[in-house]
Coordinates of C-alpha atoms in Angstrom, one line a residue:
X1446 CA 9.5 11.0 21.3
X1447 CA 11.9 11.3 18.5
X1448 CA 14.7 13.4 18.7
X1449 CA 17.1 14.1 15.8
X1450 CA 20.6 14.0 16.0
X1451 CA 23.1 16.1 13.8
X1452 CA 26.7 16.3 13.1
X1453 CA 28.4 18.4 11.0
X1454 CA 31.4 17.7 9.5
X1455 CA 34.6 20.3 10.6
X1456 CA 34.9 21.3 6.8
X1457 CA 31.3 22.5 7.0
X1458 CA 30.6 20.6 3.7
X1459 CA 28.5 17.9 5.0
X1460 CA 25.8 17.1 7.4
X1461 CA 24.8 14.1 9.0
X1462 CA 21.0 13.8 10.2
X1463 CA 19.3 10.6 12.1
X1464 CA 15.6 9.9 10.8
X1465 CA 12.7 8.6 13.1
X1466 CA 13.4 5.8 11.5
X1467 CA 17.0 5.1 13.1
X1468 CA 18.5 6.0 9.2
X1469 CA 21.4 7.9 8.6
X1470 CA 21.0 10.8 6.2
X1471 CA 23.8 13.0 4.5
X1472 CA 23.4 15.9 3.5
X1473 CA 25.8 17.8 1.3
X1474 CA 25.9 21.3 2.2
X1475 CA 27.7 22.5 -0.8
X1476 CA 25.2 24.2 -3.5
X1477 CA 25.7 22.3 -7.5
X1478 CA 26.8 25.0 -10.3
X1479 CA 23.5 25.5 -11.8
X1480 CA 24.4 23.6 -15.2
X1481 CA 24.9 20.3 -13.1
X1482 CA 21.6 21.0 -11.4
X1483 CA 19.4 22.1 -14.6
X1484 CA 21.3 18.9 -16.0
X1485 CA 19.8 16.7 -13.2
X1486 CA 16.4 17.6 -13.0
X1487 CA 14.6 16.5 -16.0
X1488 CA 15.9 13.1 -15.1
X1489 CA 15.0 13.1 -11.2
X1490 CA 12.1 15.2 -10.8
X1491 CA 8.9 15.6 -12.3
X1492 CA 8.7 19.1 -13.8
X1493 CA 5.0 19.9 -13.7
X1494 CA 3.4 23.0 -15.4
X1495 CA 3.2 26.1 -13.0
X1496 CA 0.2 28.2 -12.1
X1497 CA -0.4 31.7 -13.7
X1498 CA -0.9 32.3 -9.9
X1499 CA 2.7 30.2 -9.2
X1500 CA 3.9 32.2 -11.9
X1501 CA 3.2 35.6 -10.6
X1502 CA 4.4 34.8 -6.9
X1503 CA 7.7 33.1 -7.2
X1504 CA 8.3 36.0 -10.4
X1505 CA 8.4 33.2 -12.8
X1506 CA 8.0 35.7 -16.3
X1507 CA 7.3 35.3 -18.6
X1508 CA 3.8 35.8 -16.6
X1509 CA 0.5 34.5 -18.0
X1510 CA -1.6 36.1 -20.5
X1511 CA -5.5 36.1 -20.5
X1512 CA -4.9 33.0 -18.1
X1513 CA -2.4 31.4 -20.0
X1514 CA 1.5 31.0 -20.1
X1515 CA 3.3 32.4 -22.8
X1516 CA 5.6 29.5 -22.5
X1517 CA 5.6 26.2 -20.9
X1518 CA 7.9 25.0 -17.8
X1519 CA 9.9 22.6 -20.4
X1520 CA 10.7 25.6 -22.4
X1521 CA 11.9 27.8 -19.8
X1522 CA 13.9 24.7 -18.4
X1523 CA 15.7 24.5 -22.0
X1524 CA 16.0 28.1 -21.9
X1525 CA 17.7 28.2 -18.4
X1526 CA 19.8 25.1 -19.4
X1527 CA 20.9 26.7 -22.4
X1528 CA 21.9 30.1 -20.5
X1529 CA 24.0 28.4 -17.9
X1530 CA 25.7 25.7 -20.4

């Protein structure tokens, strides 16, 4: 059965993690400012509409009306982009 293996680096920064597979995987431990992360995700991830039910359980306002967002997940991306530039 597999077994991972980890090591962490002394400076607590980075973690290294073995995959069934027998790759290595790095993790880096340390969080992006938000601006460089709101600046990488349009281009790496797929930023799907939310739920009114997603909405209302992860707080995501503002919350739906009659079954509908107010505002779509682009906008509040450019919203949250523009607060944090």
């Amino acid at each position: 059965a597999f077994r991972p293996t980890l090591a962490l680096h002394p400076d607590g920064q980075t973690l290294l993690a073995t995959d069934a597979d027998g790759t290595i995987l790095q993790w880096q431990l340390t969080a992006p400012a938000p601006a460089q992360l709101l600046a990488w995700l349009p281009s790496h991830r797929t930023v799907r509409e939310l739920s009114c039910a997603e909405r209302e359980t992860y707080g995501i306002e503002p919350l739906c009306v009659a079954g509908q967002p107010l505002v779509s997940s682009a906008e509040l991306l450019l919203s949250l982009q523009d607060r944090f530039a």
